[in-house]
Structures are given as structure tokens and as C-alpha cells.
């Protein structure tokens, strides 16, 4: 009798924990969607590398305070994994941030969403399995949506291509994090700190190599530093902590598909914050991408052969 009474309680708790995890990922999608109009506004005031440097320097300092003892006891292999993942993150932000300067915040938010398509394809491919037909159909819907979004042109602008490269790298990042860190003991806070230091130092080195070392002493106005604070505290520290924690506990495909709501938030916020126009073409493109994303979630959950 006791067993019969206990089981329903345990079963009721599990969906609740899963629901909180899903809500946390949706929160990440919301702040990342907001990051594009905020970053685009900040890039009017400062060069790309300066924004990336200060964003990740603040992140690295904050996460080091949080995970100081854990960082000191981290073994060499774990640090190497964190640096490798940080290098991938650096490449993502170089492509993404330069891309957003060359295209609209709306296009950036929608094209970057293709990572939810690339992630399951990469995840299945590394497991030597073909993606389910439903995932392939979702991929087609997202690709058509991007085509509509860019006006039906066969070639993207330079900015669109950079954002597309960032989407591919995001997929690599999610799958690599799962495969490298799933069995490691390093905490999510320590991992996020190592990644942030890797990006900050790589950006600083790039600024110096390009002969722009004076940019390291950039004196921005209040709006710039508020943008840096938002991008660092919400879009980097909180968002990457949640993503790193989630991907170590579930499948890369599920995490990326839940993050597929990001383009919807980015699309709406670009209109609300930057007054970027909502046209029939952009609505159709956005609808196809979002529809493909949620179709992918449906088929991933059903585990179609």
C-alpha cells in the first residue's frame, strides 16, 4: 500500500523538474533574442572587438569570484576541455557580432536559429544514425524560411553568411559540450569561467595583433556600459550557465530545439526596440523558421525512426 501511494508522488515531481528546466531554457531564449537589438545599439558606439572584450572580461571576473575554489582544483584535462569550448565560443561571437553589424537584428535572430537544425543533424551524424524524416522536414522548413527572409536571393549578404557560420558553430558548441563534459566532474560555474577567460584573452590578443591596443582603454558613455552589463550578466553569465547545465543533463537536440524560440523573441524585440519593420516577407520567413523549430521538437520527442 505504501508503494502504491509513493509512486504517484514521485511521478508528479518529475514533470515539475522538467518543466522548470524548460522554462529556464525559454528564459535564455528570451534574453538571447533581446541581445541582438542591444548589441546592435552598442556597436554604434564601439568597435566589435571592444564590445566582445568587455562583455567577456566582466563575465570572466564575475564567474571567477563565484567558482574560485573550483577553478583552483580543476585538473589539466578539464581545463583543456574548457579552453577548447571557449575557443569555439570565441569563433561564434566573432562571426555573430561582425555579422550583426552587416545585417539587421531581425535577420540575425532568425538566421542564428538554424543552429536548432544543425544540432540534431550533427548529433545524429556523430552517432552514425540518419536523422528522423521529421527532423529532415523541419530542416527544410527552416531553410526555406531563411530563403524567404533574405528576399529569395540565392546568395546571402556578407553579414547573413557570418551569422550562418555562427549558427553552425553554435551547433558544434552544444554537441561538443555534451560529449566533452557529460562525464567530467568540473562544475558548470568553473566551465563558464574558463570559457569566458578564453574569449576575453583571445579578443584582447586579436585587438593587439591588429594594432588597435588603444581600444582596450575605450571610454564609452552610460548607454554603452549598460549594454555591456546587460549582455554580460544576462546574456552571457546567466544564459551560458543555464545552457551548460542543461546540455550536461539532457540531449543536445532537446536543448537546441527548446532554444528555437529565440528567433521569435529576437524578431519581436528588434521591432519593439529598434523599430525594424515587420513586413509580409519577414513574417512568412519567421513563421517557416519557427514552425520548423517546433516541428523538430515534436519529432525529437516522439523519437521517430
PDB file of C-alpha atoms in Angstrom:
ATOM      1  CA  UNK A   1       0.000   0.000   0.000  1.00  0.00           C
ATOM      2  CA  UNK A   2       2.855   2.293   0.819  1.00  0.00           C
ATOM      3  CA  UNK A   3       4.442   1.682  -2.586  1.00  0.00           C
ATOM      4  CA  UNK A   4       1.171   2.474  -4.367  1.00  0.00           C
ATOM      5  CA  UNK A   5       0.906   5.791  -2.528  1.00  0.00           C
ATOM      6  CA  UNK A   6       4.552   6.774  -3.094  1.00  0.00           C
ATOM      7  CA  UNK A   7       4.784   6.236  -6.839  1.00  0.00           C
ATOM      8  CA  UNK A   8       2.279   8.935  -7.858  1.00  0.00           C
ATOM      9  CA  UNK A   9       4.162  11.466  -5.713  1.00  0.00           C
ATOM     10  CA  UNK A  10       7.464  10.695  -7.464  1.00  0.00           C
ATOM     11  CA  UNK A  11       5.822  10.737 -10.873  1.00  0.00           C
ATOM     12  CA  UNK A  12       4.260  14.127 -10.145  1.00  0.00           C
ATOM     13  CA  UNK A  13       7.619  15.615  -9.179  1.00  0.00           C
ATOM     14  CA  UNK A  14       9.471  14.615 -12.321  1.00  0.00           C
ATOM     15  CA  UNK A  15       7.387  16.638 -14.794  1.00  0.00           C
ATOM     16  CA  UNK A  16       7.698  19.637 -12.478  1.00  0.00           C
ATOM     17  CA  UNK A  17      11.522  19.500 -12.549  1.00  0.00           C
ATOM     18  CA  UNK A  18      11.470  19.067 -16.306  1.00  0.00           C
ATOM     19  CA  UNK A  19       9.074  21.995 -16.667  1.00  0.00           C
ATOM     20  CA  UNK A  20      11.381  24.251 -14.635  1.00  0.00           C
ATOM     21  CA  UNK A  21      14.331  23.249 -16.838  1.00  0.00           C
ATOM     22  CA  UNK A  22      12.303  24.023 -19.965  1.00  0.00           C
ATOM     23  CA  UNK A  23      11.243  27.395 -18.549  1.00  0.00           C
ATOM     24  CA  UNK A  24      14.884  28.209 -17.762  1.00  0.00           C
ATOM     25  CA  UNK A  25      15.863  27.471 -21.375  1.00  0.00           C
ATOM     26  CA  UNK A  26      12.980  29.605 -22.627  1.00  0.00           C
ATOM     27  CA  UNK A  27      14.293  32.396 -20.419  1.00  0.00           C
ATOM     28  CA  UNK A  28      17.692  32.010 -22.088  1.00  0.00           C
ATOM     29  CA  UNK A  29      15.994  32.210 -25.488  1.00  0.00           C
ATOM     30  CA  UNK A  30      14.270  35.431 -24.405  1.00  0.00           C
ATOM     31  CA  UNK A  31      17.435  37.209 -23.257  1.00  0.00           C
ATOM     32  CA  UNK A  32      19.386  35.987 -26.292  1.00  0.00           C
ATOM     33  CA  UNK A  33      16.610  37.282 -28.502  1.00  0.00           C
ATOM     34  CA  UNK A  34      16.996  40.643 -26.760  1.00  0.00           C
ATOM     35  CA  UNK A  35      20.780  40.552 -27.169  1.00  0.00           C
ATOM     36  CA  UNK A  36      20.698  41.316 -30.905  1.00  0.00           C
ATOM     37  CA  UNK A  37      18.997  44.729 -30.758  1.00  0.00           C
ATOM     38  CA  UNK A  38      21.012  45.611 -27.631  1.00  0.00           C
ATOM     39  CA  UNK A  39      24.301  44.592 -29.293  1.00  0.00           C
ATOM     40  CA  UNK A  40      23.402  46.432 -32.492  1.00  0.00           C
ATOM     41  CA  UNK A  41      22.781  49.619 -30.490  1.00  0.00           C
ATOM     42  CA  UNK A  42      26.078  49.219 -28.592  1.00  0.00           C
ATOM     43  CA  UNK A  43      28.011  48.646 -31.834  1.00  0.00           C
ATOM     44  CA  UNK A  44      27.057  52.141 -32.946  1.00  0.00           C
ATOM     45  CA  UNK A  45      29.205  53.386 -30.053  1.00  0.00           C
ATOM     46  CA  UNK A  46      32.139  50.927 -30.055  1.00  0.00           C
ATOM     47  CA  UNK A  47      34.053  48.545 -32.349  1.00  0.00           C
ATOM     48  CA  UNK A  48      33.071  44.860 -32.462  1.00  0.00           C
ATOM     49  CA  UNK A  49      36.146  43.559 -30.640  1.00  0.00           C
ATOM     50  CA  UNK A  50      35.819  46.129 -27.853  1.00  0.00           C
ATOM     51  CA  UNK A  51      32.249  45.059 -27.145  1.00  0.00           C
ATOM     52  CA  UNK A  52      33.195  41.357 -27.101  1.00  0.00           C
ATOM     53  CA  UNK A  53      36.243  42.016 -24.899  1.00  0.00           C
ATOM     54  CA  UNK A  54      34.439  43.952 -22.188  1.00  0.00           C
ATOM     55  CA  UNK A  55      31.411  41.659 -22.299  1.00  0.00           C
ATOM     56  CA  UNK A  56      33.536  38.585 -21.583  1.00  0.00           C
ATOM     57  CA  UNK A  57      36.011  40.285 -19.261  1.00  0.00           C
ATOM     58  CA  UNK A  58      33.128  41.197 -16.938  1.00  0.00           C
ATOM     59  CA  UNK A  59      31.758  37.655 -17.301  1.00  0.00           C
ATOM     60  CA  UNK A  60      35.151  36.077 -16.524  1.00  0.00           C
ATOM     61  CA  UNK A  61      35.707  38.224 -13.429  1.00  0.00           C
ATOM     62  CA  UNK A  62      32.222  37.525 -12.064  1.00  0.00           C
ATOM     63  CA  UNK A  63      32.378  33.769 -12.698  1.00  0.00           C
ATOM     64  CA  UNK A  64      35.877  33.551 -11.202  1.00  0.00           C
ATOM     65  CA  UNK A  65      34.554  35.044  -7.972  1.00  0.00           C
ATOM     66  CA  UNK A  66      31.741  32.502  -7.952  1.00  0.00           C
ATOM     67  CA  UNK A  67      33.880  29.460  -8.825  1.00  0.00           C
ATOM     68  CA  UNK A  68      37.289  30.493  -7.462  1.00  0.00           C
ATOM     69  CA  UNK A  69      37.958  27.408  -5.304  1.00  0.00           C
ATOM     70  CA  UNK A  70      36.717  25.027  -8.000  1.00  0.00           C
ATOM     71  CA  UNK A  71      38.945  26.660 -10.622  1.00  0.00           C
ATOM     72  CA  UNK A  72      41.987  26.185  -8.394  1.00  0.00           C
ATOM     73  CA  UNK A  73      41.304  22.435  -8.076  1.00  0.00           C
ATOM     74  CA  UNK A  74      40.366  21.794 -11.724  1.00  0.00           C
ATOM     75  CA  UNK A  75      42.554  19.180 -13.415  1.00  0.00           C
ATOM     76  CA  UNK A  76      44.505  19.737 -16.635  1.00  0.00           C
ATOM     77  CA  UNK A  77      42.126  17.725 -18.852  1.00  0.00           C
ATOM     78  CA  UNK A  78      39.061  19.628 -17.659  1.00  0.00           C
ATOM     79  CA  UNK A  79      40.822  22.946 -18.204  1.00  0.00           C
ATOM     80  CA  UNK A  80      41.829  21.876 -21.702  1.00  0.00           C
ATOM     81  CA  UNK A  81      38.202  20.975 -22.486  1.00  0.00           C
ATOM     82  CA  UNK A  82      37.051  24.349 -21.145  1.00  0.00           C
ATOM     83  CA  UNK A  83      39.634  26.208 -23.242  1.00  0.00           C
ATOM     84  CA  UNK A  84      38.621  24.281 -26.377  1.00  0.00           C
ATOM     85  CA  UNK A  85      34.948  25.107 -25.780  1.00  0.00           C
ATOM     86  CA  UNK A  86      35.964  28.710 -25.092  1.00  0.00           C
ATOM     87  CA  UNK A  87      37.796  28.833 -28.443  1.00  0.00           C
ATOM     88  CA  UNK A  88      34.621  27.664 -30.199  1.00  0.00           C
ATOM     89  CA  UNK A  89      32.658  30.309 -28.293  1.00  0.00           C
ATOM     90  CA  UNK A  90      35.179  32.963 -29.372  1.00  0.00           C
ATOM     91  CA  UNK A  91      34.685  31.981 -33.032  1.00  0.00           C
ATOM     92  CA  UNK A  92      30.902  32.138 -32.565  1.00  0.00           C
ATOM     93  CA  UNK A  93      30.984  35.665 -31.193  1.00  0.00           C
ATOM     94  CA  UNK A  94      33.427  36.952 -33.797  1.00  0.00           C
ATOM     95  CA  UNK A  95      31.173  35.686 -36.601  1.00  0.00           C
ATOM     96  CA  UNK A  96      27.925  36.672 -34.883  1.00  0.00           C
ATOM     97  CA  UNK A  97      28.926  40.155 -33.718  1.00  0.00           C
ATOM     98  CA  UNK A  98      30.550  41.158 -37.010  1.00  0.00           C
ATOM     99  CA  UNK A  99      27.515  39.697 -38.749  1.00  0.00           C
ATOM    100  CA  UNK A 100      25.043  41.816 -36.790  1.00  0.00           C
ATOM    101  CA  UNK A 101      26.886  44.957 -37.933  1.00  0.00           C
ATOM    102  CA  UNK A 102      26.302  43.973 -41.575  1.00  0.00           C
ATOM    103  CA  UNK A 103      22.694  42.796 -41.440  1.00  0.00           C
ATOM    104  CA  UNK A 104      19.559  43.581 -39.451  1.00  0.00           C
ATOM    105  CA  UNK A 105      18.939  42.392 -35.896  1.00  0.00           C
ATOM    106  CA  UNK A 106      15.835  40.608 -37.225  1.00  0.00           C
ATOM    107  CA  UNK A 107      17.830  38.659 -39.827  1.00  0.00           C
ATOM    108  CA  UNK A 108      20.475  37.834 -37.222  1.00  0.00           C
ATOM    109  CA  UNK A 109      17.960  36.427 -34.737  1.00  0.00           C
ATOM    110  CA  UNK A 110      16.229  34.324 -37.394  1.00  0.00           C
ATOM    111  CA  UNK A 111      19.280  33.007 -39.246  1.00  0.00           C
ATOM    112  CA  UNK A 112      21.048  32.083 -35.995  1.00  0.00           C
ATOM    113  CA  UNK A 113      18.025  29.886 -35.219  1.00  0.00           C
ATOM    114  CA  UNK A 114      19.241  27.420 -37.847  1.00  0.00           C
ATOM    115  CA  UNK A 115      21.514  26.029 -35.136  1.00  0.00           C
ATOM    116  CA  UNK A 116      18.452  24.093 -33.935  1.00  0.00           C
ATOM    117  CA  UNK A 117      18.541  22.295 -37.277  1.00  0.00           C
ATOM    118  CA  UNK A 118      22.300  21.792 -37.476  1.00  0.00           C
ATOM    119  CA  UNK A 119      22.496  20.447 -33.907  1.00  0.00           C
ATOM    120  CA  UNK A 120      20.366  17.288 -34.343  1.00  0.00           C
ATOM    121  CA  UNK A 121      21.959  16.604 -37.732  1.00  0.00           C
ATOM    122  CA  UNK A 122      25.430  16.789 -36.159  1.00  0.00           C
ATOM    123  CA  UNK A 123      24.298  14.873 -33.073  1.00  0.00           C
ATOM    124  CA  UNK A 124      22.777  12.039 -35.106  1.00  0.00           C
ATOM    125  CA  UNK A 125      25.651  12.075 -37.593  1.00  0.00           C
ATOM    126  CA  UNK A 126      28.313  11.590 -34.910  1.00  0.00           C
ATOM    127  CA  UNK A 127      26.257   8.649 -33.625  1.00  0.00           C
ATOM    128  CA  UNK A 128      26.252   7.239 -37.184  1.00  0.00           C
ATOM    129  CA  UNK A 129      22.483   7.449 -37.495  1.00  0.00           C
ATOM    130  CA  UNK A 130      20.318   9.232 -40.008  1.00  0.00           C
ATOM    131  CA  UNK A 131      18.076  11.958 -38.582  1.00  0.00           C
ATOM    132  CA  UNK A 132      14.346  11.066 -38.498  1.00  0.00           C
ATOM    133  CA  UNK A 133      12.314  12.168 -41.510  1.00  0.00           C
ATOM    134  CA  UNK A 134      10.514  14.652 -39.283  1.00  0.00           C
ATOM    135  CA  UNK A 135      13.815  16.358 -38.422  1.00  0.00           C
ATOM    136  CA  UNK A 136      14.703  16.491 -42.120  1.00  0.00           C
ATOM    137  CA  UNK A 137      11.299  18.074 -42.852  1.00  0.00           C
ATOM    138  CA  UNK A 138      11.855  20.611 -40.095  1.00  0.00           C
ATOM    139  CA  UNK A 139      15.249  21.400 -41.610  1.00  0.00           C
ATOM    140  CA  UNK A 140      13.644  22.060 -44.990  1.00  0.00           C
ATOM    141  CA  UNK A 141      11.069  24.395 -43.434  1.00  0.00           C
ATOM    142  CA  UNK A 142      13.775  26.405 -41.639  1.00  0.00           C
ATOM    143  CA  UNK A 143      15.943  26.648 -44.762  1.00  0.00           C
ATOM    144  CA  UNK A 144      13.010  27.859 -46.869  1.00  0.00           C
ATOM    145  CA  UNK A 145      12.199  30.374 -44.131  1.00  0.00           C
ATOM    146  CA  UNK A 146      15.712  31.806 -44.260  1.00  0.00           C
ATOM    147  CA  UNK A 147      15.440  31.987 -48.051  1.00  0.00           C
ATOM    148  CA  UNK A 148      12.195  33.948 -47.788  1.00  0.00           C
ATOM    149  CA  UNK A 149      13.666  36.164 -45.071  1.00  0.00           C
ATOM    150  CA  UNK A 150      16.571  37.153 -47.298  1.00  0.00           C
ATOM    151  CA  UNK A 151      14.223  38.078 -50.148  1.00  0.00           C
ATOM    152  CA  UNK A 152      14.509  34.840 -52.070  1.00  0.00           C
ATOM    153  CA  UNK A 153      18.050  35.629 -53.185  1.00  0.00           C
ATOM    154  CA  UNK A 154      20.318  32.681 -53.947  1.00  0.00           C
ATOM    155  CA  UNK A 155      23.217  34.427 -52.197  1.00  0.00           C
ATOM    156  CA  UNK A 156      23.279  35.898 -48.728  1.00  0.00           C
ATOM    157  CA  UNK A 157      24.859  39.197 -47.787  1.00  0.00           C
ATOM    158  CA  UNK A 158      28.215  39.053 -46.040  1.00  0.00           C
ATOM    159  CA  UNK A 159      26.504  39.664 -42.714  1.00  0.00           C
ATOM    160  CA  UNK A 160      23.992  36.871 -43.290  1.00  0.00           C
ATOM    161  CA  UNK A 161      26.803  34.432 -44.154  1.00  0.00           C
ATOM    162  CA  UNK A 162      28.702  35.325 -40.977  1.00  0.00           C
ATOM    163  CA  UNK A 163      25.583  34.747 -38.867  1.00  0.00           C
ATOM    164  CA  UNK A 164      25.000  31.443 -40.680  1.00  0.00           C
ATOM    165  CA  UNK A 165      28.571  30.412 -39.802  1.00  0.00           C
ATOM    166  CA  UNK A 166      27.838  31.328 -36.186  1.00  0.00           C
ATOM    167  CA  UNK A 167      24.738  29.095 -36.281  1.00  0.00           C
ATOM    168  CA  UNK A 168      26.854  26.131 -37.436  1.00  0.00           C
ATOM    169  CA  UNK A 169      29.409  26.842 -34.703  1.00  0.00           C
ATOM    170  CA  UNK A 170      26.641  27.016 -32.086  1.00  0.00           C
ATOM    171  CA  UNK A 171      25.604  23.501 -33.071  1.00  0.00           C
ATOM    172  CA  UNK A 172      29.221  22.359 -32.756  1.00  0.00           C
ATOM    173  CA  UNK A 173      29.373  24.041 -29.351  1.00  0.00           C
ATOM    174  CA  UNK A 174      26.287  22.307 -27.933  1.00  0.00           C
ATOM    175  CA  UNK A 175      27.293  18.841 -29.180  1.00  0.00           C
ATOM    176  CA  UNK A 176      30.924  19.281 -28.110  1.00  0.00           C
ATOM    177  CA  UNK A 177      29.876  20.426 -24.626  1.00  0.00           C
ATOM    178  CA  UNK A 178      27.746  17.311 -24.197  1.00  0.00           C
ATOM    179  CA  UNK A 179      30.431  14.920 -25.442  1.00  0.00           C
ATOM    180  CA  UNK A 180      33.361  16.518 -23.630  1.00  0.00           C
ATOM    181  CA  UNK A 181      31.737  17.395 -20.303  1.00  0.00           C
ATOM    182  CA  UNK A 182      28.965  14.821 -19.711  1.00  0.00           C
ATOM    183  CA  UNK A 183      31.222  12.602 -17.578  1.00  0.00           C
ATOM    184  CA  UNK A 184      33.518  15.292 -16.170  1.00  0.00           C
ATOM    185  CA  UNK A 185      33.418  16.493 -12.567  1.00  0.00           C
ATOM    186  CA  UNK A 186      34.137  20.171 -13.273  1.00  0.00           C
ATOM    187  CA  UNK A 187      31.219  22.351 -12.224  1.00  0.00           C
ATOM    188  CA  UNK A 188      29.159  24.377 -14.659  1.00  0.00           C
ATOM    189  CA  UNK A 189      30.327  27.618 -12.981  1.00  0.00           C
ATOM    190  CA  UNK A 190      34.006  26.684 -13.435  1.00  0.00           C
ATOM    191  CA  UNK A 191      33.391  25.700 -17.075  1.00  0.00           C
ATOM    192  CA  UNK A 192      31.653  29.010 -17.794  1.00  0.00           C
ATOM    193  CA  UNK A 193      34.532  30.932 -16.151  1.00  0.00           C
ATOM    194  CA  UNK A 194      37.200  29.156 -18.252  1.00  0.00           C
ATOM    195  CA  UNK A 195      35.216  29.751 -21.432  1.00  0.00           C
ATOM    196  CA  UNK A 196      34.817  33.447 -20.596  1.00  0.00           C
ATOM    197  CA  UNK A 197      38.524  33.917 -19.870  1.00  0.00           C
ATOM    198  CA  UNK A 198      39.372  32.181 -23.155  1.00  0.00           C
ATOM    199  CA  UNK A 199      37.123  34.522 -25.127  1.00  0.00           C
ATOM    200  CA  UNK A 200      38.297  37.665 -23.284  1.00  0.00           C
ATOM    201  CA  UNK A 201      42.013  36.889 -23.674  1.00  0.00           C
ATOM    202  CA  UNK A 202      41.623  35.767 -27.307  1.00  0.00           C
ATOM    203  CA  UNK A 203      39.809  39.007 -28.104  1.00  0.00           C
ATOM    204  CA  UNK A 204      42.466  41.086 -26.332  1.00  0.00           C
ATOM    205  CA  UNK A 205      45.203  39.310 -28.325  1.00  0.00           C
ATOM    206  CA  UNK A 206      43.317  39.929 -31.575  1.00  0.00           C
ATOM    207  CA  UNK A 207      42.955  43.647 -30.753  1.00  0.00           C
ATOM    208  CA  UNK A 208      46.711  43.920 -30.065  1.00  0.00           C
ATOM    209  CA  UNK A 209      47.698  41.954 -33.215  1.00  0.00           C
ATOM    210  CA  UNK A 210      45.511  44.238 -35.331  1.00  0.00           C
ATOM    211  CA  UNK A 211      47.370  47.238 -33.907  1.00  0.00           C
ATOM    212  CA  UNK A 212      44.368  48.634 -32.045  1.00  0.00           C
ATOM    213  CA  UNK A 213      45.657  48.311 -28.477  1.00  0.00           C
ATOM    214  CA  UNK A 214      44.361  51.795 -27.652  1.00  0.00           C
ATOM    215  CA  UNK A 215      40.841  50.357 -27.988  1.00  0.00           C
ATOM    216  CA  UNK A 216      41.441  48.406 -24.775  1.00  0.00           C
ATOM    217  CA  UNK A 217      41.079  51.727 -22.920  1.00  0.00           C
ATOM    218  CA  UNK A 218      37.812  52.615 -24.600  1.00  0.00           C
ATOM    219  CA  UNK A 219      35.734  55.124 -22.603  1.00  0.00           C
ATOM    220  CA  UNK A 220      32.120  54.606 -23.544  1.00  0.00           C
ATOM    221  CA  UNK A 221      29.094  56.525 -22.366  1.00  0.00           C
ATOM    222  CA  UNK A 222      26.466  55.291 -19.923  1.00  0.00           C
ATOM    223  CA  UNK A 223      24.340  53.593 -22.581  1.00  0.00           C
ATOM    224  CA  UNK A 224      27.330  51.557 -23.790  1.00  0.00           C
ATOM    225  CA  UNK A 225      28.217  50.292 -20.317  1.00  0.00           C
ATOM    226  CA  UNK A 226      24.578  49.492 -19.571  1.00  0.00           C
ATOM    227  CA  UNK A 227      24.511  47.432 -22.775  1.00  0.00           C
ATOM    228  CA  UNK A 228      27.733  45.665 -21.741  1.00  0.00           C
ATOM    229  CA  UNK A 229      26.268  44.945 -18.297  1.00  0.00           C
ATOM    230  CA  UNK A 230      23.072  43.502 -19.794  1.00  0.00           C
ATOM    231  CA  UNK A 231      24.943  41.391 -22.364  1.00  0.00           C
ATOM    232  CA  UNK A 232      27.359  40.108 -19.721  1.00  0.00           C
ATOM    233  CA  UNK A 233      25.097  39.494 -16.727  1.00  0.00           C
ATOM    234  CA  UNK A 234      22.006  38.213 -18.508  1.00  0.00           C
ATOM    235  CA  UNK A 235      23.033  37.069 -22.000  1.00  0.00           C
ATOM    236  CA  UNK A 236      26.346  35.501 -21.002  1.00  0.00           C
ATOM    237  CA  UNK A 237      26.647  34.643 -17.306  1.00  0.00           C
ATOM    238  CA  UNK A 238      23.053  33.539 -16.686  1.00  0.00           C
ATOM    239  CA  UNK A 239      22.393  32.221 -20.198  1.00  0.00           C
ATOM    240  CA  UNK A 240      25.547  30.171 -20.687  1.00  0.00           C
ATOM    241  CA  UNK A 241      25.380  28.832 -17.147  1.00  0.00           C
ATOM    242  CA  UNK A 242      21.842  27.548 -17.772  1.00  0.00           C
ATOM    243  CA  UNK A 243      22.764  26.151 -21.203  1.00  0.00           C
ATOM    244  CA  UNK A 244      25.929  24.446 -19.933  1.00  0.00           C
ATOM    245  CA  UNK A 245      23.990  22.924 -17.035  1.00  0.00           C
ATOM    246  CA  UNK A 246      21.111  21.755 -19.239  1.00  0.00           C
ATOM    247  CA  UNK A 247      23.189  20.218 -22.015  1.00  0.00           C
ATOM    248  CA  UNK A 248      25.107  18.092 -19.496  1.00  0.00           C
ATOM    249  CA  UNK A 249      21.829  16.602 -18.235  1.00  0.00           C
ATOM    250  CA  UNK A 250      19.840  16.075 -21.425  1.00  0.00           C
ATOM    251  CA  UNK A 251      20.316  15.640 -25.172  1.00  0.00           C
ATOM    252  CA  UNK A 252      21.925  18.385 -27.296  1.00  0.00           C
ATOM    253  CA  UNK A 253      18.974  18.101 -29.685  1.00  0.00           C
ATOM    254  CA  UNK A 254      16.387  18.844 -26.984  1.00  0.00           C
ATOM    255  CA  UNK A 255      18.340  21.808 -25.640  1.00  0.00           C
ATOM    256  CA  UNK A 256      18.790  23.346 -29.082  1.00  0.00           C
ATOM    257  CA  UNK A 257      15.161  22.792 -30.062  1.00  0.00           C
ATOM    258  CA  UNK A 258      13.917  24.465 -26.894  1.00  0.00           C
ATOM    259  CA  UNK A 259      16.227  27.345 -27.702  1.00  0.00           C
ATOM    260  CA  UNK A 260      14.452  27.581 -31.061  1.00  0.00           C
ATOM    261  CA  UNK A 261      12.067  30.119 -29.577  1.00  0.00           C
ATOM    262  CA  UNK A 262      14.955  32.630 -29.637  1.00  0.00           C
ATOM    263  CA  UNK A 263      14.231  33.913 -33.168  1.00  0.00           C
ATOM    264  CA  UNK A 264      10.644  34.696 -32.230  1.00  0.00           C
ATOM    265  CA  UNK A 265      11.807  36.835 -29.298  1.00  0.00           C
ATOM    266  CA  UNK A 266      14.553  38.439 -31.389  1.00  0.00           C
ATOM    267  CA  UNK A 267      12.130  39.174 -34.222  1.00  0.00           C
ATOM    268  CA  UNK A 268       9.632  40.878 -31.908  1.00  0.00           C
ATOM    269  CA  UNK A 269      12.232  42.748 -29.836  1.00  0.00           C
ATOM    270  CA  UNK A 270      14.053  44.055 -32.920  1.00  0.00           C
ATOM    271  CA  UNK A 271      10.755  45.631 -33.931  1.00  0.00           C
ATOM    272  CA  UNK A 272       9.978  46.926 -30.422  1.00  0.00           C
ATOM    273  CA  UNK A 273      13.449  48.285 -29.558  1.00  0.00           C
ATOM    274  CA  UNK A 274      14.872  49.278 -32.953  1.00  0.00           C
ATOM    275  CA  UNK A 275      11.649  49.884 -34.888  1.00  0.00           C
ATOM    276  CA  UNK A 276      12.816  47.461 -37.580  1.00  0.00           C
ATOM    277  CA  UNK A 277       9.852  46.997 -39.919  1.00  0.00           C
ATOM    278  CA  UNK A 278       7.677  43.865 -39.850  1.00  0.00           C
ATOM    279  CA  UNK A 279       6.917  43.089 -43.483  1.00  0.00           C
ATOM    280  CA  UNK A 280       4.883  40.307 -45.057  1.00  0.00           C
ATOM    281  CA  UNK A 281       8.112  38.692 -46.252  1.00  0.00           C
ATOM    282  CA  UNK A 282       9.711  38.756 -42.802  1.00  0.00           C
ATOM    283  CA  UNK A 283       6.524  37.363 -41.220  1.00  0.00           C
ATOM    284  CA  UNK A 284       6.432  34.451 -43.693  1.00  0.00           C
ATOM    285  CA  UNK A 285      10.128  33.743 -43.185  1.00  0.00           C
ATOM    286  CA  UNK A 286       9.797  33.933 -39.400  1.00  0.00           C
ATOM    287  CA  UNK A 287       6.737  31.667 -39.444  1.00  0.00           C
ATOM    288  CA  UNK A 288       8.508  28.998 -41.508  1.00  0.00           C
ATOM    289  CA  UNK A 289      11.563  29.024 -39.237  1.00  0.00           C
ATOM    290  CA  UNK A 290       9.534  28.911 -36.021  1.00  0.00           C
ATOM    291  CA  UNK A 291       7.220  26.213 -37.487  1.00  0.00           C
ATOM    292  CA  UNK A 292      10.251  24.147 -38.469  1.00  0.00           C
ATOM    293  CA  UNK A 293      11.684  24.557 -34.984  1.00  0.00           C
ATOM    294  CA  UNK A 294       8.560  23.330 -33.219  1.00  0.00           C
ATOM    295  CA  UNK A 295       8.098  20.510 -35.723  1.00  0.00           C
ATOM    296  CA  UNK A 296      11.624  19.443 -34.854  1.00  0.00           C
ATOM    297  CA  UNK A 297      10.735  19.459 -31.144  1.00  0.00           C
ATOM    298  CA  UNK A 298       7.676  17.293 -31.842  1.00  0.00           C
ATOM    299  CA  UNK A 299       9.572  14.694 -33.852  1.00  0.00           C
ATOM    300  CA  UNK A 300      12.521  14.627 -31.453  1.00  0.00           C
ATOM    301  CA  UNK A 301      10.184  13.948 -28.547  1.00  0.00           C
ATOM    302  CA  UNK A 302       8.416  11.171 -30.447  1.00  0.00           C
ATOM    303  CA  UNK A 303      11.776   9.610 -31.427  1.00  0.00           C
ATOM    304  CA  UNK A 304      10.616   8.719 -34.915  1.00  0.00           C
ATOM    305  CA  UNK A 305      12.827   6.140 -36.681  1.00  0.00           C
TER     306      UNK A 305
END
